[in-house]
Coordinates of C-alpha atoms in Angstrom, one line a residue:
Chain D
X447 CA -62.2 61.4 81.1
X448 CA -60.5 64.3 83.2
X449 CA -60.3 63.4 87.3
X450 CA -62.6 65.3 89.4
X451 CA -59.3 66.6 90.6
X452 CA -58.9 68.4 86.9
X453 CA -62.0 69.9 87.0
X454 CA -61.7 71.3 90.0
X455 CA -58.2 73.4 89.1
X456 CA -60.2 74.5 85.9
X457 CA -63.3 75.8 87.7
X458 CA -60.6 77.5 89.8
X459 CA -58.6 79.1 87.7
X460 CA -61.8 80.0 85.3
X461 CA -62.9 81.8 88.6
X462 CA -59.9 83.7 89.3
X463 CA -59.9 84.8 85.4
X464 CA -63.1 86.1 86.0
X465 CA -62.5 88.2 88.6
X466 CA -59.6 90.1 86.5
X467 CA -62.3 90.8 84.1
X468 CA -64.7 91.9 86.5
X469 CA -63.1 94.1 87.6
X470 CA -61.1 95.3 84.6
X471 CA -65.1 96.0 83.3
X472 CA -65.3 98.3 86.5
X473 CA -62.5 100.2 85.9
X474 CA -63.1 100.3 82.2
X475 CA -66.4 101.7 83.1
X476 CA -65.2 104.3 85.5
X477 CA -63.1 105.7 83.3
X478 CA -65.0 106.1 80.4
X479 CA -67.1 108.3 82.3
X480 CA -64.3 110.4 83.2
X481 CA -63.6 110.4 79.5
X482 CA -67.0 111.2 78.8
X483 CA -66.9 113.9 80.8
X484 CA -63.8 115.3 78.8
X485 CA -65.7 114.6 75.6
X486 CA -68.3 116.9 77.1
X487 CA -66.4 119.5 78.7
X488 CA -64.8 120.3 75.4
X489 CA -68.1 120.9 73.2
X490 CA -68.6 124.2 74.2
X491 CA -65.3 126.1 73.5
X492 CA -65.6 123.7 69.7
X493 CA -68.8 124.9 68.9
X494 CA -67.5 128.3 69.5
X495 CA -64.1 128.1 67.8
X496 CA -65.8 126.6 64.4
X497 CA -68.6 129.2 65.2
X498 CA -65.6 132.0 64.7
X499 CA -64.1 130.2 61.8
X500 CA -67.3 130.2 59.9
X501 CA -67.6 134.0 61.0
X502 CA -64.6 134.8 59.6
X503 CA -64.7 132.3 56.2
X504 CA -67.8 134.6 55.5
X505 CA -66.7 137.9 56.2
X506 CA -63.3 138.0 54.3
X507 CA -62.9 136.0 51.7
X508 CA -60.4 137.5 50.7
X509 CA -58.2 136.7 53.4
X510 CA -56.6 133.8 52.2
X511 CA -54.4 131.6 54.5
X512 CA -52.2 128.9 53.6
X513 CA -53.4 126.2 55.7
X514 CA -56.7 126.8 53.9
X515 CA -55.2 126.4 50.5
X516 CA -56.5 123.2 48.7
X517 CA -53.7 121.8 46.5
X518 CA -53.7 118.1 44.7
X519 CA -52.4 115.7 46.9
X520 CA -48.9 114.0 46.7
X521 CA -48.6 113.0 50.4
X522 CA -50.2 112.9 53.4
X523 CA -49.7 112.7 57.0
X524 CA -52.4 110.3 59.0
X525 CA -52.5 111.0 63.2
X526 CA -53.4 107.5 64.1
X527 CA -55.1 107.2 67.7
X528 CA -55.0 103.9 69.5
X529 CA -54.5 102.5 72.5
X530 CA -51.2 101.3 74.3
X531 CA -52.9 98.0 75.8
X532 CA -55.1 95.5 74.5
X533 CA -58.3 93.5 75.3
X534 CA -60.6 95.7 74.3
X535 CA -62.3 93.8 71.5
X536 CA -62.2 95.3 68.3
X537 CA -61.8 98.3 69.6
X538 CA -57.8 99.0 68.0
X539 CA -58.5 96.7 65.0
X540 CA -61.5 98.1 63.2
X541 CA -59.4 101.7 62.9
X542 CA -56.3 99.6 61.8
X543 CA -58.2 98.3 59.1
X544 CA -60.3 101.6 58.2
X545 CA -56.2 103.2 57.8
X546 CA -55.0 100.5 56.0
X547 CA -57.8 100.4 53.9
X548 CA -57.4 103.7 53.2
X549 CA -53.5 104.0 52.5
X550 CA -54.2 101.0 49.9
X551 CA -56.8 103.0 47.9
X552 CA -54.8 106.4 47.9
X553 CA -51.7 105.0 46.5
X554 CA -49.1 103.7 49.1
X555 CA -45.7 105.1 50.1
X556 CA -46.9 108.4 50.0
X557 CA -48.1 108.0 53.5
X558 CA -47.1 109.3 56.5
X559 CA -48.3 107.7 60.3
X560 CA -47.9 109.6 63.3
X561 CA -48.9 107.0 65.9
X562 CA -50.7 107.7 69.2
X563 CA -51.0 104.8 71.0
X564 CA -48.7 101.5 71.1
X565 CA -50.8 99.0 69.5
X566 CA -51.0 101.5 66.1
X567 CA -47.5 101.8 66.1
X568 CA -46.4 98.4 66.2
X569 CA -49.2 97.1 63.8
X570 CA -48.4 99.4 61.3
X571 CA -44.4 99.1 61.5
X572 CA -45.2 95.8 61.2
X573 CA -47.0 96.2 57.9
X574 CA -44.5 98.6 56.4
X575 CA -46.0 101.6 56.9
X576 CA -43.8 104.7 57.5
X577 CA -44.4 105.6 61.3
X578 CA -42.4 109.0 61.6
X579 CA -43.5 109.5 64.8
X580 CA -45.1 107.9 68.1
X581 CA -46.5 108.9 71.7
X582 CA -47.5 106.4 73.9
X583 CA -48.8 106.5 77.8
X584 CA -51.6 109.3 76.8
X585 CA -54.4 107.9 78.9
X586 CA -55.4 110.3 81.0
X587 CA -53.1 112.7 80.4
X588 CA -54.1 114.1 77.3
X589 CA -54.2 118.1 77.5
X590 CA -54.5 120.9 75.3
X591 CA -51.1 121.4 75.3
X592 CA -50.4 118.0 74.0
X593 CA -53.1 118.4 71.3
X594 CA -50.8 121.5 70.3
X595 CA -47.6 119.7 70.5
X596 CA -48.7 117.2 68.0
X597 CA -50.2 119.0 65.5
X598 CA -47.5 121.5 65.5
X599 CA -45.3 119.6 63.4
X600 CA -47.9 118.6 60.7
X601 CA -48.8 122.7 60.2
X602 CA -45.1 123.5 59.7
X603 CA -45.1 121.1 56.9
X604 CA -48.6 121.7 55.3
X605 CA -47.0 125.1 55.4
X606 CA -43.9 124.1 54.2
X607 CA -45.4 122.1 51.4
X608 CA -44.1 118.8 52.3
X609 CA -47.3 117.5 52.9
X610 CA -50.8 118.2 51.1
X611 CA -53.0 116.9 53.5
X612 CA -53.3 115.8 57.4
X613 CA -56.4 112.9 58.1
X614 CA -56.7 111.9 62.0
X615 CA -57.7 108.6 62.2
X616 CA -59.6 107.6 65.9
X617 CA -63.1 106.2 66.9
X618 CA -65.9 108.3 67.3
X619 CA -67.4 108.1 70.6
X620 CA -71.2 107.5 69.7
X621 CA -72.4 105.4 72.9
X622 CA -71.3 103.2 75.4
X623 CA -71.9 100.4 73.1
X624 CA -70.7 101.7 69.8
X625 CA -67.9 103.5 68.4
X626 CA -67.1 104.1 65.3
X627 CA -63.7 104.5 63.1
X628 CA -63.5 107.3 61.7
X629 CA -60.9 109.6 59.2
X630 CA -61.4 113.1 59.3
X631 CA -59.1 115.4 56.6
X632 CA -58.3 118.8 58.9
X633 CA -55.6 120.2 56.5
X634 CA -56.4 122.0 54.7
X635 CA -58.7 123.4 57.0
X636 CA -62.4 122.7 55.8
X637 CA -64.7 125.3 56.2
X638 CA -67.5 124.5 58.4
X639 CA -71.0 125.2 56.7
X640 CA -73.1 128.2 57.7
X641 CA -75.5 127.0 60.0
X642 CA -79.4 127.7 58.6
X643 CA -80.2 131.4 59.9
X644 CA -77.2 132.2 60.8
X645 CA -76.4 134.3 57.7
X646 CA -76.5 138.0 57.3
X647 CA -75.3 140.4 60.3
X648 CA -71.8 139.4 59.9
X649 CA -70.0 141.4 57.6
X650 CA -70.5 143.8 60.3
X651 CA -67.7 142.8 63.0
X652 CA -65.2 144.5 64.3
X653 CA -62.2 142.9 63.6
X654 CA -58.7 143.3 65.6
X655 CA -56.2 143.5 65.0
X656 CA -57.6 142.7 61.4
X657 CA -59.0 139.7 59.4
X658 CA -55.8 138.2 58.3
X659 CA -54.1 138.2 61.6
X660 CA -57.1 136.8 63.3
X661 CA -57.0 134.2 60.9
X662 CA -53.5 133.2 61.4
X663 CA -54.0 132.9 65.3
X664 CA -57.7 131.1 64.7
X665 CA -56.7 128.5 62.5
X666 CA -53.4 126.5 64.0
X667 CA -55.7 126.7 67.4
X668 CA -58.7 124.9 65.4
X669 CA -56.7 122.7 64.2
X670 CA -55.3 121.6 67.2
X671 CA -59.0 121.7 69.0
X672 CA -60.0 119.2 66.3
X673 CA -57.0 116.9 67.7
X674 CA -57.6 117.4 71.2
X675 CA -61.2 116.2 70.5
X676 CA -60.4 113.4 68.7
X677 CA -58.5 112.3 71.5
X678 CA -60.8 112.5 73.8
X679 CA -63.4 110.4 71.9
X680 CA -60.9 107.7 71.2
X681 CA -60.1 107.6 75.0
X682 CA -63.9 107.2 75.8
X683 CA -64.2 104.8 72.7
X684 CA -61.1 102.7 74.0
X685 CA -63.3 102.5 77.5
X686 CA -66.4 101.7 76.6
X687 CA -64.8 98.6 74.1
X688 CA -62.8 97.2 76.7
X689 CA -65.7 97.7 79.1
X690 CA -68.3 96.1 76.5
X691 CA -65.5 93.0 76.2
X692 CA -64.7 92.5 79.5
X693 CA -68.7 92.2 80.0
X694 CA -68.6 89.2 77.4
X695 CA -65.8 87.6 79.0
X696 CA -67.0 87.9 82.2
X697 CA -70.5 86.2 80.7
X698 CA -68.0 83.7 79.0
X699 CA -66.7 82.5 82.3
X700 CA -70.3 82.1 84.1
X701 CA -71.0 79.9 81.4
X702 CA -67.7 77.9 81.4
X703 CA -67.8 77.5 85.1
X704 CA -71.6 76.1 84.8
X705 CA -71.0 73.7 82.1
X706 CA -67.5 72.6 84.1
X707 CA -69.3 72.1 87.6
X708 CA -72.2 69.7 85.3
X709 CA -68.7 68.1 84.1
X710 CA -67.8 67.2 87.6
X711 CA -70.7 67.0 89.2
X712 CA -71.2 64.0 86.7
X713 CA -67.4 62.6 87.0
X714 CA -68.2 62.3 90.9
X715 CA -71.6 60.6 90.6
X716 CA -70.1 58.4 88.4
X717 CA -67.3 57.4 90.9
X718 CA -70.0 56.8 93.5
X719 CA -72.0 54.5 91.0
X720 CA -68.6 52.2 90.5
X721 CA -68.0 52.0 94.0
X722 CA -71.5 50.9 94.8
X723 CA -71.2 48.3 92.6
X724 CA -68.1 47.4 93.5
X725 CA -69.3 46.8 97.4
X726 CA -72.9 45.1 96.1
X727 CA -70.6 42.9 94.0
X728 CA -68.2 42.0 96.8
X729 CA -70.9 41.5 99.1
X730 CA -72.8 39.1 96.9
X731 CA -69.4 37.4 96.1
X732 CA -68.9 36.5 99.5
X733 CA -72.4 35.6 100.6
X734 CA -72.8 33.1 97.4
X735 CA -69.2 31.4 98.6
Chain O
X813 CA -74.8 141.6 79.5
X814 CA -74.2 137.4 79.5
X815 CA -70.2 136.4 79.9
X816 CA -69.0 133.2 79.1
X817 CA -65.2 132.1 79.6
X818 CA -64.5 128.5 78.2
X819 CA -61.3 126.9 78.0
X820 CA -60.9 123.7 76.0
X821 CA -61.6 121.4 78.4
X822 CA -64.6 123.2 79.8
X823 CA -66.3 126.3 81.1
X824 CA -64.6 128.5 83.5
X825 CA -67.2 130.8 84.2
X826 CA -70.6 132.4 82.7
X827 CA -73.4 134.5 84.0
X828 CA -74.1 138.4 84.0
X829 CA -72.0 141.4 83.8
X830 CA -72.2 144.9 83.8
X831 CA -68.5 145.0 82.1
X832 CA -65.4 143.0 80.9
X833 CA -61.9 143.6 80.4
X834 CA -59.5 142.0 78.3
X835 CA -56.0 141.7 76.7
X836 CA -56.6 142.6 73.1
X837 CA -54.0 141.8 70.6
X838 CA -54.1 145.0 69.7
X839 CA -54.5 146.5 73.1
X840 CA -56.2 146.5 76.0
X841 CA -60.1 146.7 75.6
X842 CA -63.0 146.9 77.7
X843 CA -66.9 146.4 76.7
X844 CA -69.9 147.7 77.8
X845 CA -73.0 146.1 77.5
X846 CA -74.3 147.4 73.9
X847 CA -71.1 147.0 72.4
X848 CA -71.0 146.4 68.7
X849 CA -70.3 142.8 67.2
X850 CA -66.5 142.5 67.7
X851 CA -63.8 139.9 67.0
X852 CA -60.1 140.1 68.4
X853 CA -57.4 138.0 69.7
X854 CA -56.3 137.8 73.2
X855 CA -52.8 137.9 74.8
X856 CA -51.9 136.9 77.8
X857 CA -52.9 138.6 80.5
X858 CA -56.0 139.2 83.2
X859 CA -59.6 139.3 82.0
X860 CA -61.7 141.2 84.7
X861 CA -65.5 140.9 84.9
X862 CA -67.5 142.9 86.7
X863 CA -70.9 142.9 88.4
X864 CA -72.0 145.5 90.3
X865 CA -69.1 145.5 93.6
X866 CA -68.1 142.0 92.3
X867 CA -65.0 141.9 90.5
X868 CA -63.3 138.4 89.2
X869 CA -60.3 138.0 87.8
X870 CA -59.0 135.4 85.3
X871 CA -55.2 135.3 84.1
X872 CA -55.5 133.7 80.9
X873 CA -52.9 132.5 78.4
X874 CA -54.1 133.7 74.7
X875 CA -57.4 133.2 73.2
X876 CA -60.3 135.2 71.6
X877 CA -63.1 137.3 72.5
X878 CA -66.2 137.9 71.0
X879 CA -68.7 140.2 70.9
X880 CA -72.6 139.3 69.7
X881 CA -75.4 141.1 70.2
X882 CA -75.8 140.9 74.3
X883 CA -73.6 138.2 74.3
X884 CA -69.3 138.0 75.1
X885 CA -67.3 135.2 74.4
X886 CA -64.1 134.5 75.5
X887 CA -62.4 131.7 74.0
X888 CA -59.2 131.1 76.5
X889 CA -56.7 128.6 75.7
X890 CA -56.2 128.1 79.2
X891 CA -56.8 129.8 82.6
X892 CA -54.1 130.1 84.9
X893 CA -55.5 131.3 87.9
X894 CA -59.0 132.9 89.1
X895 CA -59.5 135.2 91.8
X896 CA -62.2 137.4 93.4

């Protein structure tokens, strides 16, 4: 049986854990709205941009670009998005497992991991996988430019045919209490689908400085807008897990600290109980003698 | 005519105009409303709308503009700096 004075430091220090989590589900929550926001703000220049590429798929076909060629694939690159810090429930782990899932049934070796995000990185050094590259410290601070940055590197070697195919790997924003892991190819580029009643009326555009050239300057930028999105919804996703844990812990602890205050509650009645015997006892003891 | 400028984080501005200009990659080009559908890159440079006496000015860094029916869009990469 723990002393009362046991129970106490526990309910104490259950307490004080509670408060981290608290408030780390307030933060978490805050956040995610900014990142939801972001998520937002960057729908409407997306919808446009694969609006153009679809213009442009239709109207010149002809206009072949290397980043949309389709060749059989020998390796790949994989843009892995997770986050630098844990407790956020499964938030890191059901991707990790979606990429290595993957990797296994595409033939391994032939794999290579950009990581964004620490917790990626080190899991899948861990397990072998070739991580060629890594950022880390992106909440927050993800931008356009940095979208750009990453990507860059993965065109040059699509275009350089030393890889055949680029998948991002993040979770899909799709509510505050789900997210889901998700690998999307984006080299080579697939065309979106025409949209129903969008067809006809298109061949007509004026083009400049000319099909192919707009092509060349539309695609590395689509590319990149794919990345920067996925970043964004990973950062929401991250958010909303850790804000979705740190509810359940926070529950967690209410709990504990009821069933530890019964705990005590009981250890001190039971004290009481053994000392009022103890008193009746003596008492009759010296009133028999 | 209806003008929208979005940047990749968001939307920079969009209402009415009587006229744009804007750095086309293969020169500098200017619409009226009634233009026909149109697709070009953009350089760097200013894009100027105009309403009536209004003028706004937005110093953007690359992008594209299109042209559909009553309808430009300007697809900036990024914009630097706005002024009135």
């Amino acid at each position: 049986m723990p002393s009362l004075k046991d129970i106490r430091t526990r309910i104490t220090s259950v307490k004080s854990t509670q408060q981290i989590t608290k408030a780390m589900k307030m933060i978490a929550g805050v956040k995610m709205r900014r990142a939801h926001d972001a998520v937002l703000g960057a729908r409407p220049y997306a919808a446009k941009l694969e609006a153009l590429v679809r213009h442009l798929a239709a109207a010149g076909a002809e206009a072949a670009h290397p980043l949309l060629e389709q060749r059989p694939v020998k390796r790949a690159t994989m843009i892995v998005m997770t986050s630098d810090r844990g407790l956020c429930g499964g938030f890191n782990s059901q991707l990790l497992r979606a990429v290595e899932t993957h990797i296994k049934g595409h033939a391994e070796g032939r794999y290579e991991v950009i990581a964004v995000g620490r917790k990626g990185r080190d899991f899948l050094r861990k397990r072998g996988h070739k991580v060629v590259a890594d950022h880390e410290g992106m909440g927050g601070h993800v931008t356009p430019e940095f979208a750009r940055e990453l990507v860059a590197g993965p065109i040059a070697a699509y275009e350089g045919g030393e890889t055949d195919q680029l998948i991002l790997a993040f979770n899909t924003f799709k509510s505050a209490i789900s997210q889901v892991p998700t690998l999307e190819p984006i080299l080579p580029v697939p065309v979106p689908e025409a949209e129903e009643g969008e067809a006809g009326g298109e061949a007509s555009y004026l083009f400049e400085p000319g099909e192919a050239a707009l092509l060349a300057d539309l695609l590395p930028r689509y590319v990149a807008n794919r990345v920067l999105r996925a970043l964004f919804e990973s950062e929401a996703s991250e958010h909303s897990a850790r804000m979705a844990a740190m509810d359940a812990a926070t529950n967690n602890a209410d709990e504990l600290i009821r069933s530890l205050t019964l705990t005590m509650n009981r250890a001190r009645q039971a004290i009481i109980t053994k000392e009022i015997l103890e008193i009746v006892g003596g008492a009759e003891a010296l009133a028999s003698s | 005519m209806e003008v929208a400028i979005v940047t990749p984080t968001g939307e920079v501005f969009s209402g009415e105009a009587d006229s744009v200009v804007g750095p086309g990659g293969a020169g500098e080009f200017g619409i009226l409303p009634g233009h026909t559908a149109f697709l070009s890159t953009l350089l760097e440079g200013p894009v100027v709308v105009r309403q009536g006496r209004d003028e706004q000015r937005f110093q953007i860094t690359g992008g594209f503009a299109e042209v559909h029916g009553d309808r430009v869009v300007i697809l900036a990469d990024g914009v630097a700096e706005t002024a009135q």
